[in-house]
Amino acid sequence: MASSPQSARKPSRIQLRNRKRILEAALEVFSSHGYRGATLDQIADESGLSKPNILYYFEGKEDIHVHLLNQLMESWLEPLEQLDPAGDPLQEILEYVQRKLEMTREFPRESRLFANEILQGAPRMGPHLQAGLKPLFDEKCALIERWVQAGALAATDPRHLIFSIWATTQHYADFDAQVRVLMAGEKGVLDGAGTHLETMFRKLLTP
Amino acid sequence: MASSPQSARKPSRIQLRNRKRILEAALEVFSSHGYRGATLDQIADESGLSKPNILYYFEGKEDIHVHLLNQLMESWLEPLEQLDPAGDPLQEILEYVQRKLEMTREFPRESRLFANEILQGAPRMGPHLQAGLKPLFDEKCALIERWVQAGALAATDPRHLIFSIWATTQHYADFDAQVRVLMAGEKGVLDGAGTHLETMFRKLLTP
DNA sequence: ATTATCTATAGATCTATAGATAATGC
DNA sequence: ATTATCTATAGATCTATAGATAATGC
């Protein structure tokens, strides 16, 4: 029996490539069926590797899922981190909205993977939210609060403001199946959303 | 072997009560683990009935799930149906927002059940969305459009407006695990949300 | 007589491992 | 020599049914 490459010193090129293929396939499968709904068979099919081969590269189904969530957390925090204390307050927030919407457009599967996890009580991501998201959230809420105090933004609760931004932007990825039915094949849905959200948050925040 | 009560003429009191208990238990289990994540064992435990007894009242796991979704669709449409062409436009929409938020407060499990289903591509609810939600959505969009044309509301895309209302209100139920972490045990989160959303949509829609 | 419930288990599905073989890098 | 891959299958989990027994309503 070969030992798992988990313990190897330097990952070979093949290792890196195959781990990547597996994670890519797993993102596809987990994001559309949820953790329990996904099977190793599906991930094997999607990645073009055999099932035992997948378990050669990862310790198991859960290990793959955890890797995906860890990766995800970083790219999830980034747009909020970019909120710049030195920038123009209204502009900064409107740009944040557009960045989030851009992520919905570029990474809808990641959005659904995250939504699946949170929806089911964040069983594997709870600690990550505490350690990673919470401090950043608090920091940026304090920043927005200072902007409000300085009169650069209309009075608003920064926490609910951020929730509204997350909710409205991620909605187009997470509820895509519903949006598709209701928008009946219309093109450029996200462009329309961009215009709408820009107007909404501008009106809300203009002092 | 007893025949299933599905075909019986008049459901007995016991039948009604037990079917209700099963659906209540299934709502709890399906909404927190998703369709695949839920097991008949969990529903049996939660309902206090034995597993085979559950299958005496329903044809199977999927049958239970479909019953829940059918029930849900009705109560999901109701708040939007109440949007009254004869009412004051701004007031009507703000009241709709509060009704949706009230449903988040009262029926968070139903919200998560729905979110789980849509998130995974609406495999069992797709036709229902087409037949039930789509016509109502179109009707109410046309109504809002008329209000806009009449100058009673600021110019806005009714479809994205409705998406924003759904997204922001349901967020507190669907992403509850995240909201809890970030609001750190604060009381009255939904009251704060109510104030925030009232302000946001009022500013957006005031002509 | 009919309705409701239980124990036991068949049968399907799924994760994971054993153990052998092939490919690759010194 | 080490890394990567395959076939076969063990073992766990889960849905559903068989078949017997208990409770209920005429």
Tab-separated table of C-alpha atoms in Angstrom, chain B residues 2-206:
chain	number	residue	atom	x	y	z
B	2	ALA	CA	-51.569	-3.028	5.932
B	3	SER	CA	-52.281	-0.792	2.984
B	4	SER	CA	-51.109	2.764	3.097
B	5	PRO	CA	-53.698	5.333	4.222
B	6	GLN	CA	-52.979	7.374	1.082
B	7	SER	CA	-55.934	5.749	-0.629
B	8	ALA	CA	-58.392	5.918	2.281
B	9	ARG	CA	-61.563	7.951	1.895
B	10	LYS	CA	-61.703	9.952	5.105
B	11	PRO	CA	-58.529	10.532	7.075
B	12	SER	CA	-59.045	9.609	10.718
B	13	ARG	CA	-58.102	11.915	13.537
B	14	ILE	CA	-55.049	9.820	14.299
B	15	GLN	CA	-54.006	10.002	10.665
B	16	LEU	CA	-54.259	13.758	10.567
B	17	ARG	CA	-52.391	14.136	13.837
B	18	ASN	CA	-49.585	11.754	12.896
B	19	ARG	CA	-49.135	13.138	9.418
B	20	LYS	CA	-48.853	16.570	11.023
B	21	ARG	CA	-46.296	15.347	13.555
B	22	ILE	CA	-44.246	13.800	10.774
B	23	LEU	CA	-44.315	16.946	8.644
B	24	GLU	CA	-43.356	19.077	11.650
B	25	ALA	CA	-40.449	16.752	12.449
B	26	ALA	CA	-39.423	16.607	8.790
B	27	LEU	CA	-39.415	20.398	8.538
B	28	GLU	CA	-37.000	20.520	11.458
B	29	VAL	CA	-34.721	17.878	9.961
B	30	PHE	CA	-34.840	18.828	6.271
B	31	SER	CA	-34.367	22.534	6.991
B	32	SER	CA	-31.253	21.987	9.048
B	33	HIS	CA	-29.575	19.220	7.037
B	34	GLY	CA	-30.972	19.543	3.517
B	35	TYR	CA	-32.706	16.748	1.633
B	36	ARG	CA	-29.793	14.359	1.363
B	37	GLY	CA	-28.446	15.220	4.798
B	38	ALA	CA	-31.741	14.277	6.420
B	39	THR	CA	-32.495	10.644	7.300
B	40	LEU	CA	-35.712	8.837	8.112
B	41	ASP	CA	-34.117	7.881	11.420
B	42	GLN	CA	-33.809	11.536	12.386
B	43	ILE	CA	-37.392	12.235	11.349
B	44	ALA	CA	-38.514	9.182	13.304
B	45	ASP	CA	-36.658	10.327	16.425
B	46	GLU	CA	-37.864	13.882	16.107
B	47	SER	CA	-41.492	12.842	15.597
B	48	GLY	CA	-41.507	10.091	18.208
B	49	LEU	CA	-42.785	7.572	15.673
B	50	SER	CA	-41.000	4.489	14.407
B	51	LYS	CA	-39.381	4.523	11.014
B	52	PRO	CA	-41.737	1.981	9.416
B	53	ASN	CA	-44.669	3.868	10.885
B	54	ILE	CA	-43.544	6.993	9.076
B	55	LEU	CA	-43.536	5.013	5.860
B	56	TYR	CA	-47.062	3.923	6.656
B	57	TYR	CA	-48.181	7.553	6.478
B	58	PHE	CA	-46.029	8.673	3.576
B	59	GLU	CA	-44.852	6.859	0.501
B	60	GLY	CA	-41.234	7.623	1.244
B	61	LYS	CA	-38.667	10.243	2.056
B	62	GLU	CA	-39.255	12.155	-1.145
B	63	ASP	CA	-43.012	12.156	-0.635
B	64	ILE	CA	-42.562	13.868	2.730
B	65	HIS	CA	-40.249	16.442	1.220
B	66	VAL	CA	-42.623	17.199	-1.638
B	67	HIS	CA	-45.520	17.647	0.793
B	68	LEU	CA	-43.480	20.167	2.767
B	69	LEU	CA	-42.520	22.112	-0.341
B	70	ASN	CA	-46.112	22.205	-1.588
B	71	GLN	CA	-47.352	23.549	1.726
B	72	LEU	CA	-44.515	26.033	1.751
B	73	MET	CA	-45.204	27.474	-1.683
B	74	GLU	CA	-48.637	28.669	-0.620
B	75	SER	CA	-47.493	30.510	2.472
B	76	TRP	CA	-44.550	31.844	0.519
B	77	LEU	CA	-46.743	33.534	-2.078
B	78	GLU	CA	-49.183	35.046	0.367
B	79	PRO	CA	-47.285	38.176	1.460
B	80	LEU	CA	-46.694	39.190	-2.148
B	81	GLU	CA	-50.322	38.529	-3.076
B	82	GLN	CA	-51.357	41.048	-0.451
B	83	LEU	CA	-49.631	43.871	-2.324
B	84	ASP	CA	-52.715	46.005	-2.973
B	85	PRO	CA	-53.124	47.983	-6.216
B	86	ALA	CA	-55.573	50.256	-4.385
B	87	GLY	CA	-53.199	51.087	-1.523
B	88	ASP	CA	-50.588	53.807	-1.206
B	89	PRO	CA	-47.623	52.567	-3.284
B	90	LEU	CA	-44.754	53.410	-0.938
B	91	GLN	CA	-46.716	52.238	2.083
B	92	GLU	CA	-47.683	48.995	0.341
B	93	ILE	CA	-44.097	48.077	-0.418
B	94	LEU	CA	-42.784	49.011	3.009
B	95	GLU	CA	-45.492	46.878	4.550
B	96	TYR	CA	-44.518	44.023	2.253
B	97	VAL	CA	-40.938	44.304	3.509
B	98	GLN	CA	-42.149	44.094	7.094
B	99	ARG	CA	-44.379	41.118	6.316
B	100	LYS	CA	-41.432	39.282	4.779
B	101	LEU	CA	-39.283	40.119	7.783
B	102	GLU	CA	-42.036	38.875	10.040
B	103	MET	CA	-42.006	35.573	8.169
B	104	THR	CA	-38.261	35.330	8.697
B	105	ARG	CA	-38.899	35.775	12.403
B	106	GLU	CA	-41.810	33.334	12.603
B	107	PHE	CA	-40.763	30.737	10.063
B	108	PRO	CA	-36.977	30.599	9.794
B	109	ARG	CA	-37.035	26.838	9.169
B	110	GLU	CA	-39.387	27.240	6.246
B	111	SER	CA	-37.050	29.880	4.841
B	112	ARG	CA	-34.081	27.532	5.128
B	113	LEU	CA	-36.025	24.628	3.615
B	114	PHE	CA	-36.787	26.813	0.626
B	115	ALA	CA	-33.224	28.116	0.400
B	116	ASN	CA	-31.830	24.575	0.475
B	117	GLU	CA	-34.116	23.573	-2.369
B	118	ILE	CA	-33.342	26.574	-4.583
B	119	LEU	CA	-29.637	26.465	-3.802
B	120	GLN	CA	-29.477	22.963	-5.180
B	121	GLY	CA	-31.179	23.928	-8.396
B	122	ALA	CA	-34.834	23.522	-7.328
B	123	PRO	CA	-34.924	19.842	-8.388
B	124	ARG	CA	-38.357	19.288	-6.857
B	125	MET	CA	-39.709	22.839	-6.890
B	126	GLY	CA	-38.791	24.049	-10.357
B	127	PRO	CA	-42.225	23.441	-11.920
B	128	HIS	CA	-43.905	25.035	-8.909
B	129	LEU	CA	-41.862	28.187	-9.364
B	130	GLN	CA	-42.934	28.343	-13.001
B	131	ALA	CA	-46.598	27.657	-12.344
B	132	GLY	CA	-47.067	29.459	-9.030
B	133	LEU	CA	-44.479	32.128	-8.437
B	134	LYS	CA	-43.756	33.346	-11.955
B	135	PRO	CA	-47.269	34.632	-12.815
B	136	LEU	CA	-47.602	36.363	-9.454
B	137	PHE	CA	-44.140	37.876	-9.816
B	138	ASP	CA	-44.977	39.220	-13.272
B	139	GLU	CA	-48.295	40.620	-12.085
B	140	LYS	CA	-46.748	42.458	-9.150
B	141	CYS	CA	-43.840	43.733	-11.231
B	142	ALA	CA	-46.363	45.223	-13.653
B	143	LEU	CA	-48.179	46.837	-10.739
B	144	ILE	CA	-44.983	48.396	-9.402
B	145	GLU	CA	-44.091	49.533	-12.897
B	146	ARG	CA	-47.444	51.334	-13.145
B	147	TRP	CA	-46.788	53.000	-9.811
B	148	VAL	CA	-43.420	54.159	-11.089
B	149	GLN	CA	-44.934	55.452	-14.334
B	150	ALA	CA	-47.546	57.349	-12.313
B	151	GLY	CA	-44.756	59.046	-10.391
B	152	ALA	CA	-45.790	57.527	-7.073
B	153	LEU	CA	-42.434	55.736	-6.723
B	154	ALA	CA	-38.920	56.686	-7.779
B	155	ALA	CA	-37.726	54.996	-10.962
B	156	THR	CA	-36.641	51.464	-10.180
B	157	ASP	CA	-36.507	48.038	-11.780
B	158	PRO	CA	-39.355	46.171	-10.036
B	159	ARG	CA	-37.687	42.799	-10.514
B	160	HIS	CA	-34.447	43.740	-8.832
B	161	LEU	CA	-36.414	45.585	-6.167
B	162	ILE	CA	-38.278	42.396	-5.283
B	163	PHE	CA	-35.056	40.370	-5.340
B	164	SER	CA	-33.514	42.879	-2.931
B	165	ILE	CA	-36.473	42.576	-0.581
B	166	TRP	CA	-36.336	38.793	-0.625
B	167	ALA	CA	-32.569	38.686	-0.222
B	168	THR	CA	-32.334	41.137	2.660
B	169	THR	CA	-35.219	39.725	4.662
B	170	GLN	CA	-34.507	36.020	4.192
B	171	HIS	CA	-30.820	36.560	4.903
B	172	TYR	CA	-31.491	36.682	8.650
B	173	ALA	CA	-33.000	33.189	8.588
B	174	ASP	CA	-30.836	31.563	5.925
B	175	PHE	CA	-27.512	32.902	7.186
B	176	ASP	CA	-28.512	32.784	10.832
B	177	ALA	CA	-25.364	30.854	11.781
B	178	GLN	CA	-23.228	33.674	10.396
B	179	VAL	CA	-25.403	36.464	11.783
B	180	ARG	CA	-25.162	34.901	15.241
B	181	VAL	CA	-21.369	34.885	15.123
B	182	LEU	CA	-21.157	38.461	13.930
B	183	MET	CA	-23.863	39.898	16.194
B	184	ALA	CA	-22.397	38.003	19.168
B	185	GLY	CA	-25.539	37.202	21.089
B	186	GLU	CA	-27.095	40.634	20.683
B	187	LYS	CA	-30.841	40.740	21.301
B	188	GLY	CA	-33.397	42.134	18.878
B	189	VAL	CA	-31.352	41.646	15.735
B	190	LEU	CA	-34.506	41.493	13.644
B	191	ASP	CA	-35.827	44.725	15.168
B	192	GLY	CA	-32.631	46.435	14.073
B	193	ALA	CA	-33.018	44.861	10.657
B	194	GLY	CA	-36.600	46.149	10.437
B	195	THR	CA	-35.515	49.725	11.058
B	196	HIS	CA	-32.617	49.466	8.635
B	197	LEU	CA	-34.671	47.952	5.834
B	198	GLU	CA	-37.525	50.414	6.281
B	199	THR	CA	-35.057	53.279	5.880
B	200	MET	CA	-33.285	51.698	2.951
B	201	PHE	CA	-36.366	50.932	0.876
B	202	ARG	CA	-38.047	54.211	1.787
B	203	LYS	CA	-35.042	56.178	0.533
B	204	LEU	CA	-34.852	54.052	-2.589
B	205	LEU	CA	-38.502	54.460	-3.505
B	206	THR	CA	-39.478	57.953	-2.367
